[in-house]
Each structure stands twice: as C-alpha cells, then as structure tokens.
Amino acid sequence: MNAAKRREIFARLQAANPKPTTELEYDTPFQLLIAVLLSAQATDKSVNIATRKFFPQYGTPQALVALGEEGLSDYIKTIGLYRTKAKNAIATCRILIEQHGGEVPQTREALEALPGVGRKTANVVLNTAFGQPTMAVDTHIFRVSNRTGLAPGKNVLEVELKLEKFVPREYLQDAHHWLILHGRYVCVARKPKCPQCGISDLCEYKDKTPA
C-alpha cells in the first residue's frame, strides 16, 4: 500500500470521527489503567458495567488497596480471569503507592513493570491518558492492518512498528482508536461489512463481501 492511500484512509476515518477515544469509562489515568488491565480478553462493555460499581468509592490506588483482593474480586466476578486480574490490580496499586507516589507513571518501561501490564496496556495508557502517539495493537488493529494491507505483519509488535512508521504524523495520536473502532464495528472478524465501509475502495482485501 502506498503512502497516498494510507493518508487518504486516515483522512476519511478522521472526517467520520474527528475525536475518537476509548469506550472504557474512566475519570483519571489510574482508573484508565485499571480498566485496561481488566479488559484483557473481555469486552469494554463488561468492564464498564463492573467499574461503575466500584470506581466511585474505590477509584484511587489507596482505596483499592483498602478494598483488598477479595473485595475487588466480588465486584469483577462477571469479567473473565477475575481472580488473576484482582491480584494484579491490587499489586499494581501497592507499587504505585510505594514507588510512584500514587500516580501512574508516564513511561512504557515503568508501566510494563506493573503486574498484569503488558506492552499493549502500557500503550493504551500512554496514548489515551497522557497524549503520547503510541500504537496499542489489539486483535482488531492486527486484523484491520493485515486485511486492508495498511501495515501487514506476522505478530502484534511487527504491526505496531509498521503502523508507527507508516501512519502520517498528524494522524498518529488518534490512529489506534480509529482502527480499533473500525475493526470492532465495520471490519469485523467473520464477515467484514465491506458495503458499509468508508474506505473499502482503498482497502486491498481480495475477498470483500458483496452488497
């Protein structure tokens, strides 16, 4: 795919959705971090349903530590892998309090040192909470990047690095939100909605679905 086509793809995505953002609900960088940690192998909708119940009262590292692992588990039982996530969340809170003054660090290295926080989670927090032009590649972005020809790669890191290289700078800040939403609602896994897609004429997917 050439640079002009990539630029036009993002120009159209921006025109359709000028201010994209995460569908996770949060008020602070800490709450976003916890929400993203909980969202692994779960839907944003299921995470929002759970966090609405405890963020108002337990929305800080100190409050969550006081709630404890068992207490948090009770709130997030509807989310997959909830016991592991509760353990990681509480351990993360303790590290934030002990090493970062209760604040969420703004470097990938420090974020990835937190329990349950991988590269993708770190990139989401850096991008969404702190405005850094990172690329958090999830299953949706991986699929869209490969299917369209935008940034094909064999693994998520390869796709991430290609996107950082190929996405025009002015679109890099919002690119991962556009691609996630496109993959979630239009370029879906089993049967992409090509007739409804605003970039289908630019896409290099050979098996487009008919109208």
CSV table of C-alpha atoms in Angstrom, one decimal:
chain,number,residue,atom,x,y,z
A,1,MET,CA,0.0,0.0,0.0
A,2,ASN,CA,1.4,3.4,-1.0
A,3,ALA,CA,1.7,6.5,1.3
A,4,ALA,CA,-1.0,8.4,-0.6
A,5,LYS,CA,-3.6,5.6,0.0
A,6,ARG,CA,-2.7,5.4,3.7
A,7,ARG,CA,-3.1,9.1,4.1
A,8,GLU,CA,-6.5,9.1,2.5
A,9,ILE,CA,-7.6,6.2,4.7
A,10,PHE,CA,-6.8,8.2,7.8
A,11,ALA,CA,-8.3,11.4,6.4
A,12,ARG,CA,-11.6,9.6,5.9
A,13,LEU,CA,-11.5,8.0,9.3
A,14,GLN,CA,-10.9,11.4,10.8
A,15,ALA,CA,-13.7,13.0,8.8
A,16,ALA,CA,-16.1,10.3,10.0
A,17,ASN,CA,-15.0,10.6,13.7
A,18,PRO,CA,-12.9,13.7,14.5
A,19,LYS,CA,-12.3,13.0,18.2
A,20,PRO,CA,-12.1,9.2,18.7
A,21,THR,CA,-11.5,7.8,22.2
A,22,THR,CA,-11.6,4.6,24.2
A,23,GLU,CA,-15.0,3.1,25.0
A,24,LEU,CA,-13.8,2.4,28.5
A,25,GLU,CA,-15.2,4.7,31.2
A,26,TYR,CA,-12.7,6.5,33.5
A,27,ASP,CA,-12.1,9.8,35.2
A,28,THR,CA,-8.3,9.6,36.0
A,29,PRO,CA,-5.2,7.9,34.5
A,30,PHE,CA,-5.3,5.4,37.4
A,31,GLN,CA,-8.9,4.4,36.6
A,32,LEU,CA,-8.0,4.0,32.9
A,33,LEU,CA,-5.0,1.8,33.9
A,34,ILE,CA,-7.3,-0.4,36.0
A,35,ALA,CA,-10.0,-0.6,33.3
A,36,VAL,CA,-7.5,-1.6,30.6
A,37,LEU,CA,-6.0,-4.2,32.9
A,38,LEU,CA,-9.4,-5.6,33.5
A,39,SER,CA,-10.3,-5.5,29.8
A,40,ALA,CA,-7.9,-8.3,28.7
A,41,GLN,CA,-10.0,-11.0,26.9
A,42,ALA,CA,-13.1,-9.1,28.0
A,43,THR,CA,-15.3,-6.5,26.3
A,44,ASP,CA,-15.2,-2.9,27.2
A,45,LYS,CA,-18.9,-3.0,27.9
A,46,SER,CA,-18.5,-5.8,30.6
A,47,VAL,CA,-15.6,-3.8,32.2
A,48,ASN,CA,-17.7,-0.6,32.3
A,49,ILE,CA,-20.6,-2.4,34.0
A,50,ALA,CA,-18.2,-3.6,36.7
A,51,THR,CA,-16.1,-0.4,37.2
A,52,ARG,CA,-19.3,1.7,37.5
A,53,LYS,CA,-19.9,-0.2,40.8
A,54,PHE,CA,-16.6,0.4,42.5
A,55,PHE,CA,-14.8,3.4,40.9
A,56,PRO,CA,-17.0,6.0,42.7
A,57,GLN,CA,-15.9,4.7,46.1
A,58,TYR,CA,-12.7,2.8,45.3
A,59,GLY,CA,-11.2,4.8,42.4
A,60,THR,CA,-7.8,5.5,43.8
A,61,PRO,CA,-4.8,3.2,44.5
A,62,GLN,CA,-5.2,3.8,48.2
A,63,ALA,CA,-8.9,3.0,48.3
A,64,LEU,CA,-8.5,-0.1,46.1
A,65,VAL,CA,-5.7,-1.5,48.4
A,66,ALA,CA,-8.0,-0.9,51.3
A,67,LEU,CA,-10.8,-2.8,49.5
A,68,GLY,CA,-8.4,-5.7,49.0
A,69,GLU,CA,-8.2,-8.6,46.6
A,70,GLU,CA,-11.3,-10.4,47.8
A,71,GLY,CA,-13.3,-7.3,47.9
A,72,LEU,CA,-12.3,-6.3,44.3
A,73,SER,CA,-13.0,-9.9,43.2
A,74,ASP,CA,-16.6,-9.6,44.3
A,75,TYR,CA,-17.0,-6.5,42.0
A,76,ILE,CA,-15.4,-8.1,38.9
A,77,LYS,CA,-16.7,-11.7,39.0
A,78,THR,CA,-18.5,-11.1,35.8
A,79,ILE,CA,-15.2,-10.5,34.0
A,80,GLY,CA,-13.1,-13.3,32.7
A,81,LEU,CA,-9.9,-14.2,34.7
A,82,TYR,CA,-11.2,-12.1,37.5
A,83,ARG,CA,-9.1,-13.6,40.3
A,84,THR,CA,-5.8,-13.1,38.4
A,85,LYS,CA,-6.9,-9.6,37.5
A,86,ALA,CA,-7.9,-8.7,41.1
A,87,LYS,CA,-4.5,-10.0,42.3
A,88,ASN,CA,-2.6,-7.9,39.7
A,89,ALA,CA,-4.7,-4.8,40.2
A,90,ILE,CA,-4.0,-4.8,44.0
A,91,ALA,CA,-0.3,-5.5,43.5
A,92,THR,CA,-0.2,-2.7,40.9
A,93,CYS,CA,-1.8,-0.3,43.4
A,94,ARG,CA,0.8,-1.1,46.0
A,95,ILE,CA,3.6,-0.4,43.6
A,96,LEU,CA,2.1,2.9,42.5
A,97,ILE,CA,1.8,4.0,46.1
A,98,GLU,CA,5.3,2.7,47.2
A,99,GLN,CA,7.3,3.7,44.1
A,100,HIS,CA,5.3,6.4,42.3
A,101,GLY,CA,3.6,8.5,44.9
A,102,GLY,CA,0.2,7.0,44.0
A,103,GLU,CA,0.5,8.4,40.4
A,104,VAL,CA,0.5,6.5,37.2
A,105,PRO,CA,4.0,6.7,35.6
A,106,GLN,CA,4.3,8.1,32.1
A,107,THR,CA,6.9,5.8,30.6
A,108,ARG,CA,6.4,2.4,28.9
A,109,GLU,CA,9.2,0.8,31.0
A,110,ALA,CA,7.6,1.8,34.3
A,111,LEU,CA,4.2,0.8,33.2
A,112,GLU,CA,5.3,-2.6,32.0
A,113,ALA,CA,6.9,-3.2,35.3
A,114,LEU,CA,3.5,-3.3,36.9
A,115,PRO,CA,1.8,-6.7,37.4
A,116,GLY,CA,-0.6,-7.6,34.6
A,117,VAL,CA,0.5,-4.6,32.4
A,118,GLY,CA,1.9,-5.6,29.1
A,119,ARG,CA,3.0,-3.5,26.1
A,120,LYS,CA,-0.5,-3.1,24.7
A,121,THR,CA,-1.9,-1.9,28.1
A,122,ALA,CA,1.0,0.5,28.5
A,123,ASN,CA,0.5,1.9,25.1
A,124,VAL,CA,-3.2,2.5,25.7
A,125,VAL,CA,-2.5,4.4,28.9
A,126,LEU,CA,0.3,6.4,27.4
A,127,ASN,CA,-1.9,7.4,24.4
A,128,THR,CA,-5.2,7.9,26.0
A,129,ALA,CA,-4.3,9.3,29.4
A,130,PHE,CA,-1.1,11.2,28.5
A,131,GLY,CA,-1.4,12.1,24.8
A,132,GLN,CA,1.6,10.1,23.6
A,133,PRO,CA,1.4,8.9,20.0
A,134,THR,CA,1.7,5.2,20.8
A,135,MET,CA,0.0,2.4,18.9
A,136,ALA,CA,-1.7,-0.2,21.1
A,137,VAL,CA,-2.3,-3.2,18.8
A,138,ASP,CA,-5.1,-5.5,19.8
A,139,THR,CA,-6.9,-8.2,17.8
A,140,HIS,CA,-9.0,-5.6,15.9
A,141,ILE,CA,-6.0,-3.5,14.8
A,142,PHE,CA,-4.0,-6.6,14.0
A,143,ARG,CA,-6.8,-7.8,11.7
A,144,VAL,CA,-7.5,-4.5,10.1
A,145,SER,CA,-3.8,-3.8,9.4
A,146,ASN,CA,-3.3,-7.1,7.8
A,147,ARG,CA,-6.6,-7.4,6.0
A,148,THR,CA,-6.5,-3.9,4.4
A,149,GLY,CA,-2.8,-4.0,3.6
A,150,LEU,CA,-2.3,-0.9,5.8
A,151,ALA,CA,0.5,-2.4,7.8
A,152,PRO,CA,0.8,-6.2,7.4
A,153,GLY,CA,2.8,-8.2,10.0
A,154,LYS,CA,3.1,-11.7,11.4
A,155,ASN,CA,2.7,-10.5,15.0
A,156,VAL,CA,1.4,-7.6,17.0
A,157,LEU,CA,4.8,-6.0,17.6
A,158,GLU,CA,5.6,-6.1,13.8
A,159,VAL,CA,2.2,-4.4,13.1
A,160,GLU,CA,2.8,-1.8,15.8
A,161,LEU,CA,6.2,-0.8,14.5
A,162,LYS,CA,4.9,-0.7,10.9
A,163,LEU,CA,2.0,1.5,11.9
A,164,GLU,CA,4.3,3.9,13.8
A,165,LYS,CA,6.4,4.1,10.7
A,166,PHE,CA,3.6,4.3,8.0
A,167,VAL,CA,0.8,6.4,9.7
A,168,PRO,CA,1.2,10.1,8.8
A,169,ARG,CA,2.4,12.0,11.9
A,170,GLU,CA,-0.7,14.2,12.1
A,171,TYR,CA,-2.9,11.1,12.4
A,172,LEU,CA,-0.7,9.1,14.8
A,173,GLN,CA,-2.2,10.3,18.1
A,174,ASP,CA,-5.7,9.0,17.2
A,175,ALA,CA,-4.9,6.2,14.8
A,176,HIS,CA,-5.2,3.3,17.2
A,177,HIS,CA,-8.7,4.5,18.3
A,178,TRP,CA,-9.9,4.8,14.7
A,179,LEU,CA,-8.5,1.3,13.8
A,180,ILE,CA,-10.0,-0.4,16.9
A,181,LEU,CA,-13.4,1.1,16.3
A,182,HIS,CA,-13.2,0.2,12.6
A,183,GLY,CA,-12.3,-3.4,13.5
A,184,ARG,CA,-14.9,-3.6,16.2
A,185,TYR,CA,-17.9,-2.3,14.1
A,186,VAL,CA,-17.1,-2.5,10.4
A,187,CYS,CA,-14.1,-4.7,9.5
A,188,VAL,CA,-15.3,-7.4,11.9
A,189,ALA,CA,-13.7,-10.8,12.1
A,190,ARG,CA,-16.1,-13.3,10.5
A,191,LYS,CA,-17.8,-11.2,7.8
A,192,PRO,CA,-16.5,-7.7,7.3
A,193,LYS,CA,-19.2,-5.1,6.4
A,194,CYS,CA,-17.5,-4.0,3.2
A,195,PRO,CA,-20.6,-2.4,1.6
A,196,GLN,CA,-20.9,-0.1,4.7
A,197,CYS,CA,-17.1,0.6,4.8
A,198,GLY,CA,-16.0,4.2,4.1
A,199,ILE,CA,-12.5,3.0,3.0
A,200,SER,CA,-13.4,-0.1,1.0
A,201,ASP,CA,-12.2,1.4,-2.3
A,202,LEU,CA,-8.8,1.9,-0.7
A,203,CYS,CA,-8.6,-1.4,1.0
A,204,GLU,CA,-6.5,-4.2,-0.6
A,205,TYR,CA,-8.5,-7.1,0.8
A,206,LYS,CA,-9.3,-9.5,-2.0
A,207,ASP,CA,-12.4,-11.2,-0.6
A,208,LYS,CA,-14.6,-8.2,0.0
A,209,THR,CA,-18.2,-9.1,1.0
A,210,PRO,CA,-20.8,-8.2,-1.6
A,211,ALA,CA,-23.6,-5.7,-1.1
